[in-house]
Amino acid sequence: MDDREEIMMISPFKRTLAQFLNADEFYQGLTDALRGIKSLADVGLMHCDVSINNILLEAETYPESQNVIEFLTFTTCGTAATEIALLLQPSGSEGGLHDLDLLQSIPDCQQKVRFYLSLTRVDYALTAICNNQGTLPFMSIPCIAGERHLVIDDMQSLFYVLYISMFKLPGSVPNCYPSAPKQAAFEYPKGVRCWAEGEPILHTQTKEELYSTVRADKAFFFERQHKTMSAPEWLSTAAYQSLPFWRNAFLVHQVFLAAFHENLWREVDLGGIDLVWLRRENVSPRKLIEDLEKYESGMRHLLTDLK
């Protein structure tokens, strides 16, 4: 985006996602972030950097008399400048997206990079320099490979926010605004660490090599399941190796994980030893929002007690 103007403003959103009060507020925050993805898509935009640090929770509501209209002017890939009116109004939301630095229009003119799809981890290979952006651990698998960004990639990034939270966030923490919450020490399980840390294994590793490795590990972890296994690796890892806050009530959290996964991937049996999941192409956030709202509402009595 070119010709941006920085605006300082007061917002009711003061807490990070890590400062959720209970599981109910955490999932409301995720659902509202998904509504933000839908709202951007409805006006032809994509966030392109959905991550755990780009979702905020509100601290208090504000009256309708404080509705404000802001105007955003942007250009994408050399197109003519476009002005969008943003209506800031009370919505009863628990969360929202911020940091629109990588905002893109739909469709995007981003270069598409061809890649090989194989059933073995070592055969994933990029055939061109990646043209990708975002926060690596939360980037969708196609975007790590440099494919053109789609709205579903923002949705897939939100799934990784939920998944990584299970290994990074120990539970609710008190609101300490304006100070940042203290981050407890944690260590990812082996199957998660290889793609979630987003750091080069060797100092000599190039960005292209790093992205190729992360994409291969992430695709192998989330999009493959040996037919002899009762559950995919990503699900069993969360069930048995996530932090106690999540693991002790995993049957509850599994419902939300499954809602994301079923909306974002489709199962394909290629006749080999593995089941394969491929990204759905034409998916609207609306169906996933409806599913999350249904589960969150139906289990609110359980979620509010998980702190």
PDB file of C-alpha atoms in Angstrom:
ATOM      1  CA  MET A   1       0.000   0.000   0.000  1.00  0.00           C
ATOM      2  CA  ASP A   2       1.314   3.422  -0.941  1.00  0.00           C
ATOM      3  CA  ASP A   3       0.579   6.941   0.301  1.00  0.00           C
ATOM      4  CA  ARG A   4      -0.618   5.805   3.696  1.00  0.00           C
ATOM      5  CA  GLU A   5      -1.263   8.291   6.476  1.00  0.00           C
ATOM      6  CA  GLU A   6      -0.539   7.285  10.055  1.00  0.00           C
ATOM      7  CA  ILE A   7      -3.416   8.123  12.416  1.00  0.00           C
ATOM      8  CA  MET A   8      -3.160   7.941  16.203  1.00  0.00           C
ATOM      9  CA  MET A   9      -6.482   7.209  17.876  1.00  0.00           C
ATOM     10  CA  ILE A  10      -7.929   5.901  21.118  1.00  0.00           C
ATOM     11  CA  SER A  11      -9.510   2.467  20.883  1.00  0.00           C
ATOM     12  CA  PRO A  12     -11.438   0.295  23.342  1.00  0.00           C
ATOM     13  CA  PHE A  13      -9.225  -2.626  22.273  1.00  0.00           C
ATOM     14  CA  LYS A  14      -6.466  -2.712  24.892  1.00  0.00           C
ATOM     15  CA  ARG A  15      -5.707  -6.374  25.545  1.00  0.00           C
ATOM     16  CA  THR A  16      -3.909  -8.900  23.430  1.00  0.00           C
ATOM     17  CA  LEU A  17      -5.485 -12.270  22.704  1.00  0.00           C
ATOM     18  CA  ALA A  18      -3.125 -13.746  25.293  1.00  0.00           C
ATOM     19  CA  GLN A  19      -4.973 -11.785  27.996  1.00  0.00           C
ATOM     20  CA  PHE A  20      -8.310 -13.556  27.604  1.00  0.00           C
ATOM     21  CA  LEU A  21     -10.290 -13.917  30.820  1.00  0.00           C
ATOM     22  CA  ASN A  22     -11.708 -17.350  30.033  1.00  0.00           C
ATOM     23  CA  ALA A  23     -12.137 -19.735  27.112  1.00  0.00           C
ATOM     24  CA  ASP A  24     -15.461 -18.139  26.198  1.00  0.00           C
ATOM     25  CA  GLU A  25     -13.802 -14.753  25.618  1.00  0.00           C
ATOM     26  CA  PHE A  26     -10.936 -16.399  23.729  1.00  0.00           C
ATOM     27  CA  TYR A  27     -13.298 -18.014  21.216  1.00  0.00           C
ATOM     28  CA  GLN A  28     -15.428 -14.877  20.972  1.00  0.00           C
ATOM     29  CA  GLY A  29     -12.221 -13.015  20.119  1.00  0.00           C
ATOM     30  CA  LEU A  30     -11.383 -15.528  17.389  1.00  0.00           C
ATOM     31  CA  THR A  31     -14.919 -15.379  16.002  1.00  0.00           C
ATOM     32  CA  ASP A  32     -14.847 -11.588  15.915  1.00  0.00           C
ATOM     33  CA  ALA A  33     -11.469 -11.677  14.179  1.00  0.00           C
ATOM     34  CA  LEU A  34     -13.116 -13.945  11.608  1.00  0.00           C
ATOM     35  CA  ARG A  35     -15.895 -11.375  11.256  1.00  0.00           C
ATOM     36  CA  GLY A  36     -13.151  -8.843  10.591  1.00  0.00           C
ATOM     37  CA  ILE A  37     -11.805 -11.052   7.807  1.00  0.00           C
ATOM     38  CA  LYS A  38     -15.319 -11.258   6.347  1.00  0.00           C
ATOM     39  CA  SER A  39     -15.857  -7.495   6.619  1.00  0.00           C
ATOM     40  CA  LEU A  40     -12.609  -6.840   4.751  1.00  0.00           C
ATOM     41  CA  ALA A  41     -13.525  -9.425   2.108  1.00  0.00           C
ATOM     42  CA  ASP A  42     -16.955  -7.834   1.659  1.00  0.00           C
ATOM     43  CA  VAL A  43     -15.249  -4.622   0.499  1.00  0.00           C
ATOM     44  CA  GLY A  44     -12.655  -6.468  -1.589  1.00  0.00           C
ATOM     45  CA  LEU A  45      -9.748  -6.578   0.858  1.00  0.00           C
ATOM     46  CA  MET A  46      -7.610  -9.195   2.621  1.00  0.00           C
ATOM     47  CA  HIS A  47      -5.638  -8.723   5.838  1.00  0.00           C
ATOM     48  CA  CYS A  48      -2.673 -10.934   4.802  1.00  0.00           C
ATOM     49  CA  ASP A  49      -1.033 -10.944   8.255  1.00  0.00           C
ATOM     50  CA  VAL A  50      -3.430 -12.615  10.686  1.00  0.00           C
ATOM     51  CA  SER A  51      -1.357 -13.697  13.693  1.00  0.00           C
ATOM     52  CA  ILE A  52      -1.634 -14.110  17.436  1.00  0.00           C
ATOM     53  CA  ASN A  53      -0.300 -10.576  18.003  1.00  0.00           C
ATOM     54  CA  ASN A  54      -2.687  -8.969  15.514  1.00  0.00           C
ATOM     55  CA  ILE A  55      -5.864  -9.883  17.389  1.00  0.00           C
ATOM     56  CA  LEU A  56      -6.913  -7.597  20.233  1.00  0.00           C
ATOM     57  CA  LEU A  57      -9.609  -7.908  22.891  1.00  0.00           C
ATOM     58  CA  GLU A  58     -11.643  -4.952  24.070  1.00  0.00           C
ATOM     59  CA  ALA A  59     -11.551  -3.679  27.618  1.00  0.00           C
ATOM     60  CA  GLU A  60     -14.849  -1.829  27.669  1.00  0.00           C
ATOM     61  CA  THR A  61     -17.696  -0.811  25.359  1.00  0.00           C
ATOM     62  CA  TYR A  62     -18.477   2.699  24.206  1.00  0.00           C
ATOM     63  CA  PRO A  63     -21.814   4.378  23.442  1.00  0.00           C
ATOM     64  CA  GLU A  64     -23.319   4.876  20.015  1.00  0.00           C
ATOM     65  CA  SER A  65     -22.736   8.612  20.321  1.00  0.00           C
ATOM     66  CA  GLN A  66     -19.051   7.895  19.783  1.00  0.00           C
ATOM     67  CA  ASN A  67     -19.467   6.431  16.302  1.00  0.00           C
ATOM     68  CA  VAL A  68     -16.634   7.697  14.106  1.00  0.00           C
ATOM     69  CA  ILE A  69     -16.031   7.532  10.376  1.00  0.00           C
ATOM     70  CA  GLU A  70     -12.425   7.289   9.224  1.00  0.00           C
ATOM     71  CA  PHE A  71     -11.270   7.270   5.609  1.00  0.00           C
ATOM     72  CA  LEU A  72      -8.574   4.899   4.328  1.00  0.00           C
ATOM     73  CA  THR A  73      -6.818   5.616   1.040  1.00  0.00           C
ATOM     74  CA  PHE A  74      -4.723   2.854  -0.482  1.00  0.00           C
ATOM     75  CA  THR A  75      -3.223   1.570  -3.704  1.00  0.00           C
ATOM     76  CA  THR A  76      -2.243  -2.007  -4.528  1.00  0.00           C
ATOM     77  CA  CYS A  77       0.316  -3.071  -7.103  1.00  0.00           C
ATOM     78  CA  GLY A  78       0.271   0.278  -8.856  1.00  0.00           C
ATOM     79  CA  THR A  79      -3.507   0.516  -9.192  1.00  0.00           C
ATOM     80  CA  ALA A  80      -5.335   3.822  -8.809  1.00  0.00           C
ATOM     81  CA  ALA A  81      -5.795   5.137  -5.286  1.00  0.00           C
ATOM     82  CA  THR A  82      -9.003   4.000  -3.599  1.00  0.00           C
ATOM     83  CA  GLU A  83     -10.701   5.632  -0.619  1.00  0.00           C
ATOM     84  CA  ILE A  84     -12.753   3.536   1.798  1.00  0.00           C
ATOM     85  CA  ALA A  85     -14.903   4.834   4.637  1.00  0.00           C
ATOM     86  CA  LEU A  86     -14.444   2.892   7.857  1.00  0.00           C
ATOM     87  CA  LEU A  87     -17.333   3.174  10.311  1.00  0.00           C
ATOM     88  CA  LEU A  88     -16.126   2.656  13.856  1.00  0.00           C
ATOM     89  CA  GLN A  89     -19.178   1.768  15.908  1.00  0.00           C
ATOM     90  CA  PRO A  90     -20.112  -0.285  18.958  1.00  0.00           C
ATOM     91  CA  SER A  91     -20.816  -3.864  17.994  1.00  0.00           C
ATOM     92  CA  GLY A  92     -20.656  -5.828  21.202  1.00  0.00           C
ATOM     93  CA  SER A  93     -17.498  -7.477  19.888  1.00  0.00           C
ATOM     94  CA  GLU A  94     -14.920  -9.115  22.117  1.00  0.00           C
ATOM     95  CA  GLY A  95     -12.089  -8.915  19.608  1.00  0.00           C
ATOM     96  CA  GLY A  96     -10.855  -7.428  16.396  1.00  0.00           C
ATOM     97  CA  LEU A  97      -8.005  -7.314  13.898  1.00  0.00           C
ATOM     98  CA  HIS A  98      -5.378  -4.611  13.739  1.00  0.00           C
ATOM     99  CA  ASP A  99      -2.119  -3.957  11.863  1.00  0.00           C
ATOM    100  CA  LEU A 100      -3.278  -3.503   8.280  1.00  0.00           C
ATOM    101  CA  ASP A 101       0.220  -2.888   6.891  1.00  0.00           C
ATOM    102  CA  LEU A 102      -0.021  -5.806   4.449  1.00  0.00           C
ATOM    103  CA  LEU A 103      -3.596  -5.158   3.342  1.00  0.00           C
ATOM    104  CA  GLN A 104      -4.237  -6.291  -0.241  1.00  0.00           C
ATOM    105  CA  SER A 105      -7.116  -6.058  -2.641  1.00  0.00           C
ATOM    106  CA  ILE A 106      -8.982  -9.012  -4.176  1.00  0.00           C
ATOM    107  CA  PRO A 107      -7.803 -10.288  -6.592  1.00  0.00           C
ATOM    108  CA  ASP A 108      -4.138  -9.641  -6.043  1.00  0.00           C
ATOM    109  CA  CYS A 109      -1.433  -9.423  -8.697  1.00  0.00           C
ATOM    110  CA  GLN A 110       1.019 -11.380  -6.558  1.00  0.00           C
ATOM    111  CA  GLN A 111       3.235 -13.752  -8.531  1.00  0.00           C
ATOM    112  CA  LYS A 112       2.160 -17.380  -8.372  1.00  0.00           C
ATOM    113  CA  VAL A 113       4.957 -19.847  -7.673  1.00  0.00           C
ATOM    114  CA  ARG A 114       4.689 -23.394  -8.961  1.00  0.00           C
ATOM    115  CA  PHE A 115       5.578 -26.181  -6.574  1.00  0.00           C
ATOM    116  CA  TYR A 116       5.670 -29.955  -6.617  1.00  0.00           C
ATOM    117  CA  LEU A 117       3.167 -31.879  -4.494  1.00  0.00           C
ATOM    118  CA  SER A 118       4.442 -35.226  -3.302  1.00  0.00           C
ATOM    119  CA  LEU A 119       3.475 -37.755  -0.683  1.00  0.00           C
ATOM    120  CA  THR A 120       6.867 -37.570   1.029  1.00  0.00           C
ATOM    121  CA  ARG A 121       8.220 -34.749   3.139  1.00  0.00           C
ATOM    122  CA  VAL A 122      11.553 -34.462   1.324  1.00  0.00           C
ATOM    123  CA  ASP A 123      10.012 -34.041  -2.111  1.00  0.00           C
ATOM    124  CA  TYR A 124       8.311 -30.725  -1.379  1.00  0.00           C
ATOM    125  CA  ALA A 125      10.327 -28.196  -3.360  1.00  0.00           C
ATOM    126  CA  LEU A 126       9.784 -24.672  -4.601  1.00  0.00           C
ATOM    127  CA  THR A 127      10.661 -23.941  -8.201  1.00  0.00           C
ATOM    128  CA  ALA A 128      10.995 -20.173  -7.855  1.00  0.00           C
ATOM    129  CA  ILE A 129      11.848 -17.547  -5.284  1.00  0.00           C
ATOM    130  CA  CYS A 130       8.912 -17.104  -2.930  1.00  0.00           C
ATOM    131  CA  ASN A 131       6.899 -13.915  -3.209  1.00  0.00           C
ATOM    132  CA  ASN A 132       5.231 -14.172   0.173  1.00  0.00           C
ATOM    133  CA  GLN A 133       4.529 -12.018   3.192  1.00  0.00           C
ATOM    134  CA  GLY A 134       3.082 -12.328   6.648  1.00  0.00           C
ATOM    135  CA  THR A 135       4.176 -13.815   9.983  1.00  0.00           C
ATOM    136  CA  LEU A 136       5.707 -17.145   9.007  1.00  0.00           C
ATOM    137  CA  PRO A 137       4.312 -19.502  11.719  1.00  0.00           C
ATOM    138  CA  PHE A 138       0.774 -18.289  10.946  1.00  0.00           C
ATOM    139  CA  MET A 139       1.002 -18.155   7.158  1.00  0.00           C
ATOM    140  CA  SER A 140      -1.102 -20.595   5.176  1.00  0.00           C
ATOM    141  CA  ILE A 141       0.709 -23.432   3.449  1.00  0.00           C
ATOM    142  CA  PRO A 142      -0.001 -22.146  -0.105  1.00  0.00           C
ATOM    143  CA  CYS A 143       1.140 -18.622   0.818  1.00  0.00           C
ATOM    144  CA  ILE A 144       4.429 -19.924   2.226  1.00  0.00           C
ATOM    145  CA  ALA A 145       4.911 -21.471  -1.220  1.00  0.00           C
ATOM    146  CA  GLY A 146       4.301 -18.064  -2.788  1.00  0.00           C
ATOM    147  CA  GLU A 147       0.857 -18.732  -4.225  1.00  0.00           C
ATOM    148  CA  ARG A 148      -1.579 -15.875  -4.699  1.00  0.00           C
ATOM    149  CA  HIS A 149      -3.211 -14.904  -1.410  1.00  0.00           C
ATOM    150  CA  LEU A 150      -6.915 -15.731  -1.040  1.00  0.00           C
ATOM    151  CA  VAL A 151      -9.425 -14.920   1.680  1.00  0.00           C
ATOM    152  CA  ILE A 152      -9.272 -18.538   2.839  1.00  0.00           C
ATOM    153  CA  ASP A 153      -5.582 -18.009   3.597  1.00  0.00           C
ATOM    154  CA  ASP A 154      -6.534 -15.400   6.222  1.00  0.00           C
ATOM    155  CA  MET A 155      -8.942 -17.980   7.626  1.00  0.00           C
ATOM    156  CA  GLN A 156      -6.236 -20.650   7.656  1.00  0.00           C
ATOM    157  CA  SER A 157      -3.953 -18.241   9.517  1.00  0.00           C
ATOM    158  CA  LEU A 158      -6.664 -17.875  12.180  1.00  0.00           C
ATOM    159  CA  PHE A 159      -6.707 -21.666  12.562  1.00  0.00           C
ATOM    160  CA  TYR A 160      -2.961 -21.546  13.273  1.00  0.00           C
ATOM    161  CA  VAL A 161      -3.584 -18.833  15.877  1.00  0.00           C
ATOM    162  CA  LEU A 162      -5.885 -21.260  17.692  1.00  0.00           C
ATOM    163  CA  TYR A 163      -3.514 -24.180  17.275  1.00  0.00           C
ATOM    164  CA  ILE A 164      -0.344 -22.377  18.386  1.00  0.00           C
ATOM    165  CA  SER A 165      -2.214 -20.875  21.354  1.00  0.00           C
ATOM    166  CA  MET A 166      -2.600 -24.383  22.741  1.00  0.00           C
ATOM    167  CA  PHE A 167       1.176 -24.653  23.153  1.00  0.00           C
ATOM    168  CA  LYS A 168       1.970 -21.011  23.905  1.00  0.00           C
ATOM    169  CA  LEU A 169      -0.801 -19.614  26.134  1.00  0.00           C
ATOM    170  CA  PRO A 170      -1.022 -21.269  29.580  1.00  0.00           C
ATOM    171  CA  GLY A 171      -4.503 -19.913  30.339  1.00  0.00           C
ATOM    172  CA  SER A 172      -6.158 -16.654  31.291  1.00  0.00           C
ATOM    173  CA  VAL A 173      -3.985 -13.858  32.645  1.00  0.00           C
ATOM    174  CA  PRO A 174      -5.073 -10.690  34.494  1.00  0.00           C
ATOM    175  CA  ASN A 175      -5.445  -7.472  32.540  1.00  0.00           C
ATOM    176  CA  CYS A 176      -2.246  -5.515  33.161  1.00  0.00           C
ATOM    177  CA  TYR A 177      -2.796  -2.730  30.601  1.00  0.00           C
ATOM    178  CA  PRO A 178      -0.786  -0.727  29.597  1.00  0.00           C
ATOM    179  CA  SER A 179       1.899  -3.294  30.359  1.00  0.00           C
ATOM    180  CA  ALA A 180       2.204  -6.363  28.174  1.00  0.00           C
ATOM    181  CA  PRO A 181       1.352  -9.720  29.755  1.00  0.00           C
ATOM    182  CA  LYS A 182       4.287 -11.741  30.977  1.00  0.00           C
ATOM    183  CA  GLN A 183       5.044 -14.631  28.650  1.00  0.00           C
ATOM    184  CA  ALA A 184       5.529 -17.910  30.475  1.00  0.00           C
ATOM    185  CA  ALA A 185       8.357 -20.143  29.311  1.00  0.00           C
ATOM    186  CA  PHE A 186       7.211 -22.807  26.901  1.00  0.00           C
ATOM    187  CA  GLU A 187       8.620 -25.295  24.426  1.00  0.00           C
ATOM    188  CA  TYR A 188       6.845 -26.571  21.344  1.00  0.00           C
ATOM    189  CA  PRO A 189       6.592 -30.344  20.835  1.00  0.00           C
ATOM    190  CA  LYS A 190       8.890 -31.661  18.129  1.00  0.00           C
ATOM    191  CA  GLY A 191       6.203 -31.918  15.454  1.00  0.00           C
ATOM    192  CA  VAL A 192       5.151 -28.310  16.057  1.00  0.00           C
ATOM    193  CA  ARG A 193       8.551 -26.740  16.666  1.00  0.00           C
ATOM    194  CA  CYS A 194       9.830 -27.456  13.160  1.00  0.00           C
ATOM    195  CA  TRP A 195       7.294 -25.038  11.609  1.00  0.00           C
ATOM    196  CA  ALA A 196       6.015 -22.857  14.473  1.00  0.00           C
ATOM    197  CA  GLU A 197       9.252 -21.179  15.501  1.00  0.00           C
ATOM    198  CA  GLY A 198       9.826 -19.636  12.081  1.00  0.00           C
ATOM    199  CA  GLU A 199      13.568 -19.280  12.606  1.00  0.00           C
ATOM    200  CA  PRO A 200      16.409 -20.618  10.441  1.00  0.00           C
ATOM    201  CA  ILE A 201      17.903 -23.876  11.662  1.00  0.00           C
ATOM    202  CA  LEU A 202      21.313 -22.767  10.417  1.00  0.00           C
ATOM    203  CA  HIS A 203      22.686 -19.225  10.206  1.00  0.00           C
ATOM    204  CA  THR A 204      23.568 -19.932   6.592  1.00  0.00           C
ATOM    205  CA  GLN A 205      20.008 -20.854   5.668  1.00  0.00           C
ATOM    206  CA  THR A 206      18.474 -18.423   3.171  1.00  0.00           C
ATOM    207  CA  LYS A 207      14.917 -17.109   3.350  1.00  0.00           C
ATOM    208  CA  GLU A 208      13.944 -19.284   0.411  1.00  0.00           C
ATOM    209  CA  GLU A 209      15.409 -22.379   2.088  1.00  0.00           C
ATOM    210  CA  LEU A 210      13.676 -21.518   5.372  1.00  0.00           C
ATOM    211  CA  TYR A 211      10.295 -21.055   3.689  1.00  0.00           C
ATOM    212  CA  SER A 212      10.705 -24.266   1.712  1.00  0.00           C
ATOM    213  CA  THR A 213      11.511 -26.213   4.894  1.00  0.00           C
ATOM    214  CA  VAL A 214       8.666 -24.681   6.912  1.00  0.00           C
ATOM    215  CA  ARG A 215       6.174 -25.312   4.128  1.00  0.00           C
ATOM    216  CA  ALA A 216       7.225 -28.954   3.810  1.00  0.00           C
ATOM    217  CA  ASP A 217       7.049 -29.568   7.565  1.00  0.00           C
ATOM    218  CA  LYS A 218       3.733 -27.762   7.938  1.00  0.00           C
ATOM    219  CA  ALA A 219       2.116 -29.553   4.993  1.00  0.00           C
ATOM    220  CA  PHE A 220       3.349 -32.925   6.234  1.00  0.00           C
ATOM    221  CA  PHE A 221       1.993 -32.170   9.724  1.00  0.00           C
ATOM    222  CA  PHE A 222      -1.458 -30.851   8.777  1.00  0.00           C
ATOM    223  CA  GLU A 223      -2.226 -32.383   5.383  1.00  0.00           C
ATOM    224  CA  ARG A 224      -1.097 -35.996   5.744  1.00  0.00           C
ATOM    225  CA  GLN A 225      -2.387 -38.919   7.782  1.00  0.00           C
ATOM    226  CA  HIS A 226      -1.162 -42.479   7.485  1.00  0.00           C
ATOM    227  CA  LYS A 227      -4.174 -44.715   7.008  1.00  0.00           C
ATOM    228  CA  THR A 228      -3.127 -46.893   9.958  1.00  0.00           C
ATOM    229  CA  MET A 229      -3.365 -43.911  12.348  1.00  0.00           C
ATOM    230  CA  SER A 230      -6.642 -43.343  14.208  1.00  0.00           C
ATOM    231  CA  ALA A 231      -6.162 -39.570  14.166  1.00  0.00           C
ATOM    232  CA  PRO A 232      -3.960 -37.137  12.224  1.00  0.00           C
ATOM    233  CA  GLU A 233      -0.699 -36.104  13.878  1.00  0.00           C
ATOM    234  CA  TRP A 234      -1.747 -32.492  14.400  1.00  0.00           C
ATOM    235  CA  LEU A 235      -4.849 -33.542  16.346  1.00  0.00           C
ATOM    236  CA  SER A 236      -3.172 -36.166  18.533  1.00  0.00           C
ATOM    237  CA  THR A 237      -0.302 -33.764  19.286  1.00  0.00           C
ATOM    238  CA  ALA A 238      -2.753 -31.137  20.541  1.00  0.00           C
ATOM    239  CA  ALA A 239      -4.703 -33.731  22.536  1.00  0.00           C
ATOM    240  CA  TYR A 240      -1.702 -35.111  24.411  1.00  0.00           C
ATOM    241  CA  GLN A 241       1.020 -32.460  24.319  1.00  0.00           C
ATOM    242  CA  SER A 242      -0.755 -29.091  24.561  1.00  0.00           C
ATOM    243  CA  LEU A 243      -0.535 -27.047  27.775  1.00  0.00           C
ATOM    244  CA  PRO A 244      -2.717 -28.242  30.688  1.00  0.00           C
ATOM    245  CA  PHE A 245      -5.302 -25.458  30.244  1.00  0.00           C
ATOM    246  CA  TRP A 246      -6.121 -26.844  26.797  1.00  0.00           C
ATOM    247  CA  ARG A 247      -5.303 -30.514  27.319  1.00  0.00           C
ATOM    248  CA  ASN A 248      -7.485 -30.954  30.414  1.00  0.00           C
ATOM    249  CA  ALA A 249     -10.607 -29.909  28.499  1.00  0.00           C
ATOM    250  CA  PHE A 250      -9.530 -30.993  25.057  1.00  0.00           C
ATOM    251  CA  LEU A 251     -12.879 -32.487  24.067  1.00  0.00           C
ATOM    252  CA  VAL A 252     -14.263 -28.944  24.261  1.00  0.00           C
ATOM    253  CA  HIS A 253     -11.441 -27.338  22.282  1.00  0.00           C
ATOM    254  CA  GLN A 254     -11.441 -30.151  19.728  1.00  0.00           C
ATOM    255  CA  VAL A 255     -14.879 -29.014  18.567  1.00  0.00           C
ATOM    256  CA  PHE A 256     -13.455 -25.655  17.492  1.00  0.00           C
ATOM    257  CA  LEU A 257     -10.367 -27.195  15.900  1.00  0.00           C
ATOM    258  CA  ALA A 258     -12.585 -29.552  13.900  1.00  0.00           C
ATOM    259  CA  ALA A 259     -14.853 -26.690  12.786  1.00  0.00           C
ATOM    260  CA  PHE A 260     -11.873 -24.839  11.347  1.00  0.00           C
ATOM    261  CA  HIS A 261     -10.342 -27.898   9.720  1.00  0.00           C
ATOM    262  CA  GLU A 262     -13.561 -29.125   8.096  1.00  0.00           C
ATOM    263  CA  ASN A 263     -14.274 -25.679   6.652  1.00  0.00           C
ATOM    264  CA  LEU A 264     -10.747 -25.088   5.347  1.00  0.00           C
ATOM    265  CA  TRP A 265      -9.601 -28.495   4.044  1.00  0.00           C
ATOM    266  CA  ARG A 266     -11.142 -31.344   2.078  1.00  0.00           C
ATOM    267  CA  GLU A 267     -10.038 -34.955   2.359  1.00  0.00           C
ATOM    268  CA  VAL A 268      -8.669 -36.675  -0.730  1.00  0.00           C
ATOM    269  CA  ASP A 269      -7.770 -40.363  -0.984  1.00  0.00           C
ATOM    270  CA  LEU A 270      -5.141 -40.766  -3.699  1.00  0.00           C
ATOM    271  CA  GLY A 271      -4.969 -44.518  -3.189  1.00  0.00           C
ATOM    272  CA  GLY A 272      -1.623 -44.558  -1.418  1.00  0.00           C
ATOM    273  CA  ILE A 273      -0.719 -45.176   2.200  1.00  0.00           C
ATOM    274  CA  ASP A 274      -1.745 -41.661   3.265  1.00  0.00           C
ATOM    275  CA  LEU A 275      -4.918 -39.656   3.370  1.00  0.00           C
ATOM    276  CA  VAL A 276      -4.395 -36.159   1.994  1.00  0.00           C
ATOM    277  CA  TRP A 277      -6.131 -32.895   2.869  1.00  0.00           C
ATOM    278  CA  LEU A 278      -6.177 -30.106   0.285  1.00  0.00           C
ATOM    279  CA  ARG A 279      -7.156 -26.485   0.808  1.00  0.00           C
ATOM    280  CA  ARG A 280     -10.698 -25.631  -0.212  1.00  0.00           C
ATOM    281  CA  GLU A 281     -10.694 -22.850  -2.790  1.00  0.00           C
ATOM    282  CA  ASN A 282     -14.092 -21.143  -2.717  1.00  0.00           C
ATOM    283  CA  VAL A 283     -14.912 -20.861   0.970  1.00  0.00           C
ATOM    284  CA  SER A 284     -16.745 -17.956   2.580  1.00  0.00           C
ATOM    285  CA  PRO A 285     -16.077 -16.966   6.199  1.00  0.00           C
ATOM    286  CA  ARG A 286     -19.852 -16.943   6.752  1.00  0.00           C
ATOM    287  CA  LYS A 287     -20.228 -20.725   7.233  1.00  0.00           C
ATOM    288  CA  LEU A 288     -17.306 -20.922   9.666  1.00  0.00           C
ATOM    289  CA  ILE A 289     -18.645 -17.934  11.620  1.00  0.00           C
ATOM    290  CA  GLU A 290     -22.011 -19.695  11.940  1.00  0.00           C
ATOM    291  CA  ASP A 291     -20.347 -22.893  13.156  1.00  0.00           C
ATOM    292  CA  LEU A 292     -18.180 -21.098  15.727  1.00  0.00           C
ATOM    293  CA  GLU A 293     -21.134 -19.072  17.000  1.00  0.00           C
ATOM    294  CA  LYS A 294     -23.218 -22.234  17.392  1.00  0.00           C
ATOM    295  CA  TYR A 295     -20.539 -24.097  19.321  1.00  0.00           C
ATOM    296  CA  GLU A 296     -19.552 -21.100  21.434  1.00  0.00           C
ATOM    297  CA  SER A 297     -23.160 -20.407  22.376  1.00  0.00           C
ATOM    298  CA  GLY A 298     -23.970 -24.051  23.049  1.00  0.00           C
ATOM    299  CA  MET A 299     -20.955 -24.597  25.315  1.00  0.00           C
ATOM    300  CA  ARG A 300     -20.813 -21.172  27.002  1.00  0.00           C
ATOM    301  CA  HIS A 301     -21.569 -22.721  30.395  1.00  0.00           C
ATOM    302  CA  LEU A 302     -18.410 -24.805  30.008  1.00  0.00           C
ATOM    303  CA  LEU A 303     -16.210 -22.176  28.375  1.00  0.00           C
ATOM    304  CA  THR A 304     -16.780 -19.505  31.024  1.00  0.00           C
ATOM    305  CA  ASP A 305     -15.495 -21.901  33.687  1.00  0.00           C
ATOM    306  CA  LEU A 306     -12.257 -22.588  31.789  1.00  0.00           C
ATOM    307  CA  LYS A 307      -9.803 -19.997  33.110  1.00  0.00           C
TER     308      LYS A 307
END
